[in-house]
């Protein structure tokens, strides 16, 4: 079983503009749609597409629970959240301009988590997660859930002995590295922020891999670099038309971990993850990709050892 933990969930409101966004102008919408937000939720959706059993944990508000639950049900995501009463799950606004690739993302902060809410989450984890499981913690930390709580969560999982994957940033990423998790996926700039020295970029990745089993560094359109078992692998990304890149990294993480849980060779895990992410950016929502089309794109992905 893979558990995804989204500590600061969101509902994505997709705003499709007529034309391009212009300051000082009445920018009209062609349509509005909704999708699940939160990096862990996106990961759960990706795992579903590979047929890997998973369950979404984390927090959710109660005042707009029906909206979130409807989207999760449509996406086939099984969940067991700690409900925070009287609070709404935040919304993110994904602005998509007509005939312009990519997106503009605007996010709310999210509701405040209390010590009581945190204890309920720890209790769920203690009752559910087993040593043979994987756990993905992804996304931002909500107000009230600080680095101390994150450290407690990571140490709880370390004590269980399960595989711990973290898709975090900033101080939360530093904490995951300090505790010593099994998987991280920073981008190039986040790697540099982890080190005070100006050493070679690849040397930084090698240094991280001494403590963390799988280090995958996102390079955007240039693909990614994976460090594992004292080797560096350069992973390319297929050339596709960009529509909406929201959730692309989450798609990569979800499909990589799903493939890894199926004991696929590392090169296959990496190439399929890159292909799925590339297929995803051709859709206009935050989650969708087609696994059959992704497997065709996978043939275009190269995974090469770096010296």
PDB file of C-alpha atoms in Angstrom, residues 41-239:
ATOM      1  CA  UNK A  41      -3.626  14.069  -4.191  1.00  0.00           C
ATOM      2  CA  UNK A  42      -2.080  14.427  -7.634  1.00  0.00           C
ATOM      3  CA  UNK A  43       0.304  11.625  -6.697  1.00  0.00           C
ATOM      4  CA  UNK A  44      -2.626   9.397  -5.682  1.00  0.00           C
ATOM      5  CA  UNK A  45      -4.311   9.970  -9.034  1.00  0.00           C
ATOM      6  CA  UNK A  46      -1.129   9.009 -10.890  1.00  0.00           C
ATOM      7  CA  UNK A  47      -0.748   5.845  -8.815  1.00  0.00           C
ATOM      8  CA  UNK A  48      -4.329   4.901  -9.679  1.00  0.00           C
ATOM      9  CA  UNK A  49      -3.530   5.046 -13.384  1.00  0.00           C
ATOM     10  CA  UNK A  50      -0.860   2.384 -12.855  1.00  0.00           C
ATOM     11  CA  UNK A  51      -3.261   0.233 -10.844  1.00  0.00           C
ATOM     12  CA  UNK A  52      -1.313   0.625  -7.596  1.00  0.00           C
ATOM     13  CA  UNK A  53      -3.362   0.549  -4.414  1.00  0.00           C
ATOM     14  CA  UNK A  54      -3.107   3.755  -2.417  1.00  0.00           C
ATOM     15  CA  UNK A  55      -4.981   5.919   0.058  1.00  0.00           C
ATOM     16  CA  UNK A  56      -4.877   9.684   0.605  1.00  0.00           C
ATOM     17  CA  UNK A  57      -4.361  10.953   4.157  1.00  0.00           C
ATOM     18  CA  UNK A  58      -4.023  14.453   5.532  1.00  0.00           C
ATOM     19  CA  UNK A  59      -6.385  17.235   6.544  1.00  0.00           C
ATOM     20  CA  UNK A  60      -9.583  18.588   4.988  1.00  0.00           C
ATOM     21  CA  UNK A  61     -12.066  21.299   5.905  1.00  0.00           C
ATOM     22  CA  UNK A  62     -15.725  20.551   6.535  1.00  0.00           C
ATOM     23  CA  UNK A  63     -17.529  23.628   5.208  1.00  0.00           C
ATOM     24  CA  UNK A  64     -16.842  22.756   1.553  1.00  0.00           C
ATOM     25  CA  UNK A  65     -16.217  19.029   2.061  1.00  0.00           C
ATOM     26  CA  UNK A  66     -18.810  17.975  -0.519  1.00  0.00           C
ATOM     27  CA  UNK A  67     -16.954  19.840  -3.272  1.00  0.00           C
ATOM     28  CA  UNK A  68     -13.625  18.147  -2.496  1.00  0.00           C
ATOM     29  CA  UNK A  69     -15.209  14.729  -1.977  1.00  0.00           C
ATOM     30  CA  UNK A  70     -17.050  14.977  -5.310  1.00  0.00           C
ATOM     31  CA  UNK A  71     -13.802  15.634  -7.175  1.00  0.00           C
ATOM     32  CA  UNK A  72     -11.944  12.865  -5.327  1.00  0.00           C
ATOM     33  CA  UNK A  73     -14.769  10.428  -6.115  1.00  0.00           C
ATOM     34  CA  UNK A  74     -14.708  11.386  -9.803  1.00  0.00           C
ATOM     35  CA  UNK A  75     -10.956  10.762  -9.835  1.00  0.00           C
ATOM     36  CA  UNK A  76     -11.322   7.407  -8.053  1.00  0.00           C
ATOM     37  CA  UNK A  77      -9.173   8.431  -5.099  1.00  0.00           C
ATOM     38  CA  UNK A  78      -9.734   6.663  -1.783  1.00  0.00           C
ATOM     39  CA  UNK A  79      -9.169   8.872   1.239  1.00  0.00           C
ATOM     40  CA  UNK A  80      -9.311   9.019   5.018  1.00  0.00           C
ATOM     41  CA  UNK A  81      -8.795  12.598   6.162  1.00  0.00           C
ATOM     42  CA  UNK A  82      -8.657  14.301   9.515  1.00  0.00           C
ATOM     43  CA  UNK A  83     -11.622  16.681   9.252  1.00  0.00           C
ATOM     44  CA  UNK A  84     -11.076  20.176  10.610  1.00  0.00           C
ATOM     45  CA  UNK A  85     -14.523  21.400  11.579  1.00  0.00           C
ATOM     46  CA  UNK A  86     -15.790  24.834  10.624  1.00  0.00           C
ATOM     47  CA  UNK A  87     -12.956  25.449   8.161  1.00  0.00           C
ATOM     48  CA  UNK A  88     -12.965  25.376   4.340  1.00  0.00           C
ATOM     49  CA  UNK A  89     -10.386  23.505   2.292  1.00  0.00           C
ATOM     50  CA  UNK A  90      -8.475  26.249   0.492  1.00  0.00           C
ATOM     51  CA  UNK A  91      -8.729  26.918  -3.225  1.00  0.00           C
ATOM     52  CA  UNK A  92      -5.992  27.495  -5.773  1.00  0.00           C
ATOM     53  CA  UNK A  93      -6.646  29.500  -8.905  1.00  0.00           C
ATOM     54  CA  UNK A  94      -5.066  28.143 -12.075  1.00  0.00           C
ATOM     55  CA  UNK A  95      -5.275  30.747 -14.843  1.00  0.00           C
ATOM     56  CA  UNK A  96      -5.080  29.389 -18.384  1.00  0.00           C
ATOM     57  CA  UNK A  97      -4.733  31.894 -21.205  1.00  0.00           C
ATOM     58  CA  UNK A  98      -6.131  31.157 -24.649  1.00  0.00           C
ATOM     59  CA  UNK A  99      -3.467  29.846 -27.062  1.00  0.00           C
ATOM     60  CA  UNK A 100      -0.718  30.329 -24.464  1.00  0.00           C
ATOM     61  CA  UNK A 101       1.106  27.335 -22.992  1.00  0.00           C
ATOM     62  CA  UNK A 102       1.613  26.984 -19.251  1.00  0.00           C
ATOM     63  CA  UNK A 103      -0.427  28.437 -16.405  1.00  0.00           C
ATOM     64  CA  UNK A 104      -0.511  31.090 -13.695  1.00  0.00           C
ATOM     65  CA  UNK A 105      -1.046  29.662 -10.197  1.00  0.00           C
ATOM     66  CA  UNK A 106      -2.446  31.648  -7.263  1.00  0.00           C
ATOM     67  CA  UNK A 107      -2.901  29.857  -3.936  1.00  0.00           C
ATOM     68  CA  UNK A 108      -4.583  30.587  -0.621  1.00  0.00           C
ATOM     69  CA  UNK A 109      -2.674  29.883   2.611  1.00  0.00           C
ATOM     70  CA  UNK A 110      -5.071  27.310   4.049  1.00  0.00           C
ATOM     71  CA  UNK A 111      -6.711  26.884   7.442  1.00  0.00           C
ATOM     72  CA  UNK A 112      -4.802  26.603  10.720  1.00  0.00           C
ATOM     73  CA  UNK A 113      -4.050  23.143  12.097  1.00  0.00           C
ATOM     74  CA  UNK A 114      -4.342  22.678  15.875  1.00  0.00           C
ATOM     75  CA  UNK A 115      -2.365  20.313  18.091  1.00  0.00           C
ATOM     76  CA  UNK A 116      -5.522  18.210  18.377  1.00  0.00           C
ATOM     77  CA  UNK A 117      -5.761  17.878  14.572  1.00  0.00           C
ATOM     78  CA  UNK A 118      -2.095  16.889  14.405  1.00  0.00           C
ATOM     79  CA  UNK A 119      -2.511  14.213  17.064  1.00  0.00           C
ATOM     80  CA  UNK A 120      -5.444  12.737  15.132  1.00  0.00           C
ATOM     81  CA  UNK A 121      -3.231  12.485  12.034  1.00  0.00           C
ATOM     82  CA  UNK A 122      -0.449  10.776  13.994  1.00  0.00           C
ATOM     83  CA  UNK A 123      -3.042   8.342  15.354  1.00  0.00           C
ATOM     84  CA  UNK A 124      -4.311   7.470  11.870  1.00  0.00           C
ATOM     85  CA  UNK A 125      -0.776   6.824  10.685  1.00  0.00           C
ATOM     86  CA  UNK A 126      -0.001   4.638  13.690  1.00  0.00           C
ATOM     87  CA  UNK A 127      -3.116   2.542  13.018  1.00  0.00           C
ATOM     88  CA  UNK A 128      -2.649   2.205   9.260  1.00  0.00           C
ATOM     89  CA  UNK A 129       0.953   2.378   8.052  1.00  0.00           C
ATOM     90  CA  UNK A 130       3.010  -0.829   8.101  1.00  0.00           C
ATOM     91  CA  UNK A 131       6.713  -1.454   7.576  1.00  0.00           C
ATOM     92  CA  UNK A 132       6.167  -2.764   4.017  1.00  0.00           C
ATOM     93  CA  UNK A 133       4.262   0.365   2.941  1.00  0.00           C
ATOM     94  CA  UNK A 134       5.367   3.521   1.140  1.00  0.00           C
ATOM     95  CA  UNK A 135       4.413   6.997   2.343  1.00  0.00           C
ATOM     96  CA  UNK A 136       4.571  10.143   0.219  1.00  0.00           C
ATOM     97  CA  UNK A 137       4.461  13.500   2.035  1.00  0.00           C
ATOM     98  CA  UNK A 138       3.994  16.249  -0.518  1.00  0.00           C
ATOM     99  CA  UNK A 139       3.204  19.945  -0.714  1.00  0.00           C
ATOM    100  CA  UNK A 140       3.369  22.919   1.613  1.00  0.00           C
ATOM    101  CA  UNK A 141       2.926  22.977   5.375  1.00  0.00           C
ATOM    102  CA  UNK A 142      -0.323  24.565   6.590  1.00  0.00           C
ATOM    103  CA  UNK A 143      -0.465  27.251   9.283  1.00  0.00           C
ATOM    104  CA  UNK A 144      -0.102  25.627  12.692  1.00  0.00           C
ATOM    105  CA  UNK A 145       1.818  22.615  11.364  1.00  0.00           C
ATOM    106  CA  UNK A 146       5.400  23.739  11.735  1.00  0.00           C
ATOM    107  CA  UNK A 147       8.803  22.120  11.242  1.00  0.00           C
ATOM    108  CA  UNK A 148       8.631  20.553  14.696  1.00  0.00           C
ATOM    109  CA  UNK A 149       5.429  18.724  13.771  1.00  0.00           C
ATOM    110  CA  UNK A 150       6.924  17.663  10.439  1.00  0.00           C
ATOM    111  CA  UNK A 151       9.982  16.279  12.236  1.00  0.00           C
ATOM    112  CA  UNK A 152       7.727  14.350  14.628  1.00  0.00           C
ATOM    113  CA  UNK A 153       5.806  12.921  11.658  1.00  0.00           C
ATOM    114  CA  UNK A 154       8.991  11.857   9.874  1.00  0.00           C
ATOM    115  CA  UNK A 155      10.402  10.263  13.018  1.00  0.00           C
ATOM    116  CA  UNK A 156       7.128   8.397  13.542  1.00  0.00           C
ATOM    117  CA  UNK A 157       7.412   6.970  10.024  1.00  0.00           C
ATOM    118  CA  UNK A 158      11.103   6.161  10.523  1.00  0.00           C
ATOM    119  CA  UNK A 159      10.155   4.194  13.626  1.00  0.00           C
ATOM    120  CA  UNK A 160       7.593   2.212  11.624  1.00  0.00           C
ATOM    121  CA  UNK A 161      10.319   1.436   9.086  1.00  0.00           C
ATOM    122  CA  UNK A 162       8.355   2.189   5.909  1.00  0.00           C
ATOM    123  CA  UNK A 163       9.704   3.825   2.740  1.00  0.00           C
ATOM    124  CA  UNK A 164       9.437   7.623   3.142  1.00  0.00           C
ATOM    125  CA  UNK A 165       9.189   9.870   0.079  1.00  0.00           C
ATOM    126  CA  UNK A 166       9.085  13.655   0.427  1.00  0.00           C
ATOM    127  CA  UNK A 167       8.198  16.202  -2.238  1.00  0.00           C
ATOM    128  CA  UNK A 168       8.770  19.300  -0.124  1.00  0.00           C
ATOM    129  CA  UNK A 169      10.574  22.620  -0.465  1.00  0.00           C
ATOM    130  CA  UNK A 170      12.370  25.233   1.613  1.00  0.00           C
ATOM    131  CA  UNK A 171      12.902  24.506   5.296  1.00  0.00           C
ATOM    132  CA  UNK A 172      10.635  21.447   5.094  1.00  0.00           C
ATOM    133  CA  UNK A 173      12.957  19.914   2.489  1.00  0.00           C
ATOM    134  CA  UNK A 174      15.954  20.654   4.696  1.00  0.00           C
ATOM    135  CA  UNK A 175      14.221  18.877   7.575  1.00  0.00           C
ATOM    136  CA  UNK A 176      13.518  15.814   5.407  1.00  0.00           C
ATOM    137  CA  UNK A 177      17.202  15.665   4.430  1.00  0.00           C
ATOM    138  CA  UNK A 178      18.270  16.106   8.051  1.00  0.00           C
ATOM    139  CA  UNK A 179      16.044  13.252   9.242  1.00  0.00           C
ATOM    140  CA  UNK A 180      17.140  11.069   6.329  1.00  0.00           C
ATOM    141  CA  UNK A 181      14.171   9.981   4.231  1.00  0.00           C
ATOM    142  CA  UNK A 182      14.296   7.555   1.285  1.00  0.00           C
ATOM    143  CA  UNK A 183      13.277   9.833  -1.594  1.00  0.00           C
ATOM    144  CA  UNK A 184      13.305  13.550  -2.395  1.00  0.00           C
ATOM    145  CA  UNK A 185      12.613  15.468  -5.601  1.00  0.00           C
ATOM    146  CA  UNK A 186      13.988  19.010  -5.401  1.00  0.00           C
ATOM    147  CA  UNK A 187      14.636  21.253  -8.379  1.00  0.00           C
ATOM    148  CA  UNK A 188      18.056  22.649  -9.270  1.00  0.00           C
ATOM    149  CA  UNK A 189      17.623  25.800  -7.163  1.00  0.00           C
ATOM    150  CA  UNK A 190      16.404  23.884  -4.113  1.00  0.00           C
ATOM    151  CA  UNK A 191      19.508  21.691  -4.272  1.00  0.00           C
ATOM    152  CA  UNK A 192      21.740  24.776  -4.242  1.00  0.00           C
ATOM    153  CA  UNK A 193      19.835  26.155  -1.228  1.00  0.00           C
ATOM    154  CA  UNK A 194      20.682  23.017   0.754  1.00  0.00           C
ATOM    155  CA  UNK A 195      24.411  23.769   0.596  1.00  0.00           C
ATOM    156  CA  UNK A 196      26.427  26.767   1.719  1.00  0.00           C
ATOM    157  CA  UNK A 197      29.321  25.970  -0.613  1.00  0.00           C
ATOM    158  CA  UNK A 198      29.602  26.722  -4.326  1.00  0.00           C
ATOM    159  CA  UNK A 199      30.743  23.228  -5.228  1.00  0.00           C
ATOM    160  CA  UNK A 200      29.795  21.567  -8.487  1.00  0.00           C
ATOM    161  CA  UNK A 201      26.050  20.973  -8.855  1.00  0.00           C
ATOM    162  CA  UNK A 202      26.539  17.262  -9.471  1.00  0.00           C
ATOM    163  CA  UNK A 203      28.732  16.999  -6.391  1.00  0.00           C
ATOM    164  CA  UNK A 204      25.844  18.373  -4.327  1.00  0.00           C
ATOM    165  CA  UNK A 205      23.575  15.658  -5.712  1.00  0.00           C
ATOM    166  CA  UNK A 206      26.162  12.987  -4.916  1.00  0.00           C
ATOM    167  CA  UNK A 207      26.468  14.346  -1.381  1.00  0.00           C
ATOM    168  CA  UNK A 208      22.679  14.123  -0.896  1.00  0.00           C
ATOM    169  CA  UNK A 209      22.639  10.570  -2.195  1.00  0.00           C
ATOM    170  CA  UNK A 210      24.971   9.451   0.614  1.00  0.00           C
ATOM    171  CA  UNK A 211      22.056   9.895   3.005  1.00  0.00           C
ATOM    172  CA  UNK A 212      19.002   9.537   0.778  1.00  0.00           C
ATOM    173  CA  UNK A 213      18.436   6.441  -1.363  1.00  0.00           C
ATOM    174  CA  UNK A 214      16.690   8.169  -4.286  1.00  0.00           C
ATOM    175  CA  UNK A 215      17.440  11.779  -5.170  1.00  0.00           C
ATOM    176  CA  UNK A 216      15.700  13.031  -8.303  1.00  0.00           C
ATOM    177  CA  UNK A 217      16.445  16.620  -9.319  1.00  0.00           C
ATOM    178  CA  UNK A 218      14.012  18.316 -11.673  1.00  0.00           C
ATOM    179  CA  UNK A 219      15.563  20.330 -14.499  1.00  0.00           C
ATOM    180  CA  UNK A 220      12.314  21.469 -16.150  1.00  0.00           C
ATOM    181  CA  UNK A 221      12.326  21.055 -19.919  1.00  0.00           C
ATOM    182  CA  UNK A 222      15.833  19.550 -19.622  1.00  0.00           C
ATOM    183  CA  UNK A 223      14.451  16.510 -17.811  1.00  0.00           C
ATOM    184  CA  UNK A 224      15.928  15.335 -14.514  1.00  0.00           C
ATOM    185  CA  UNK A 225      18.906  13.723 -12.821  1.00  0.00           C
ATOM    186  CA  UNK A 226      18.529  10.693 -10.561  1.00  0.00           C
ATOM    187  CA  UNK A 227      21.095   9.645  -7.965  1.00  0.00           C
ATOM    188  CA  UNK A 228      20.838   6.106  -6.625  1.00  0.00           C
ATOM    189  CA  UNK A 229      23.287   3.380  -5.595  1.00  0.00           C
ATOM    190  CA  UNK A 230      26.354   5.575  -6.258  1.00  0.00           C
ATOM    191  CA  UNK A 231      25.267   6.320  -9.832  1.00  0.00           C
ATOM    192  CA  UNK A 232      23.877   9.397 -11.566  1.00  0.00           C
ATOM    193  CA  UNK A 233      21.380   9.032 -14.386  1.00  0.00           C
ATOM    194  CA  UNK A 234      20.335  11.794 -16.794  1.00  0.00           C
ATOM    195  CA  UNK A 235      16.660  11.480 -17.793  1.00  0.00           C
ATOM    196  CA  UNK A 236      15.326  13.289 -20.848  1.00  0.00           C
ATOM    197  CA  UNK A 237      11.774  14.525 -21.361  1.00  0.00           C
ATOM    198  CA  UNK A 238       9.766  14.118 -24.585  1.00  0.00           C
ATOM    199  CA  UNK A 239       9.096  17.198 -26.696  1.00  0.00           C
TER     200      UNK A 239
END
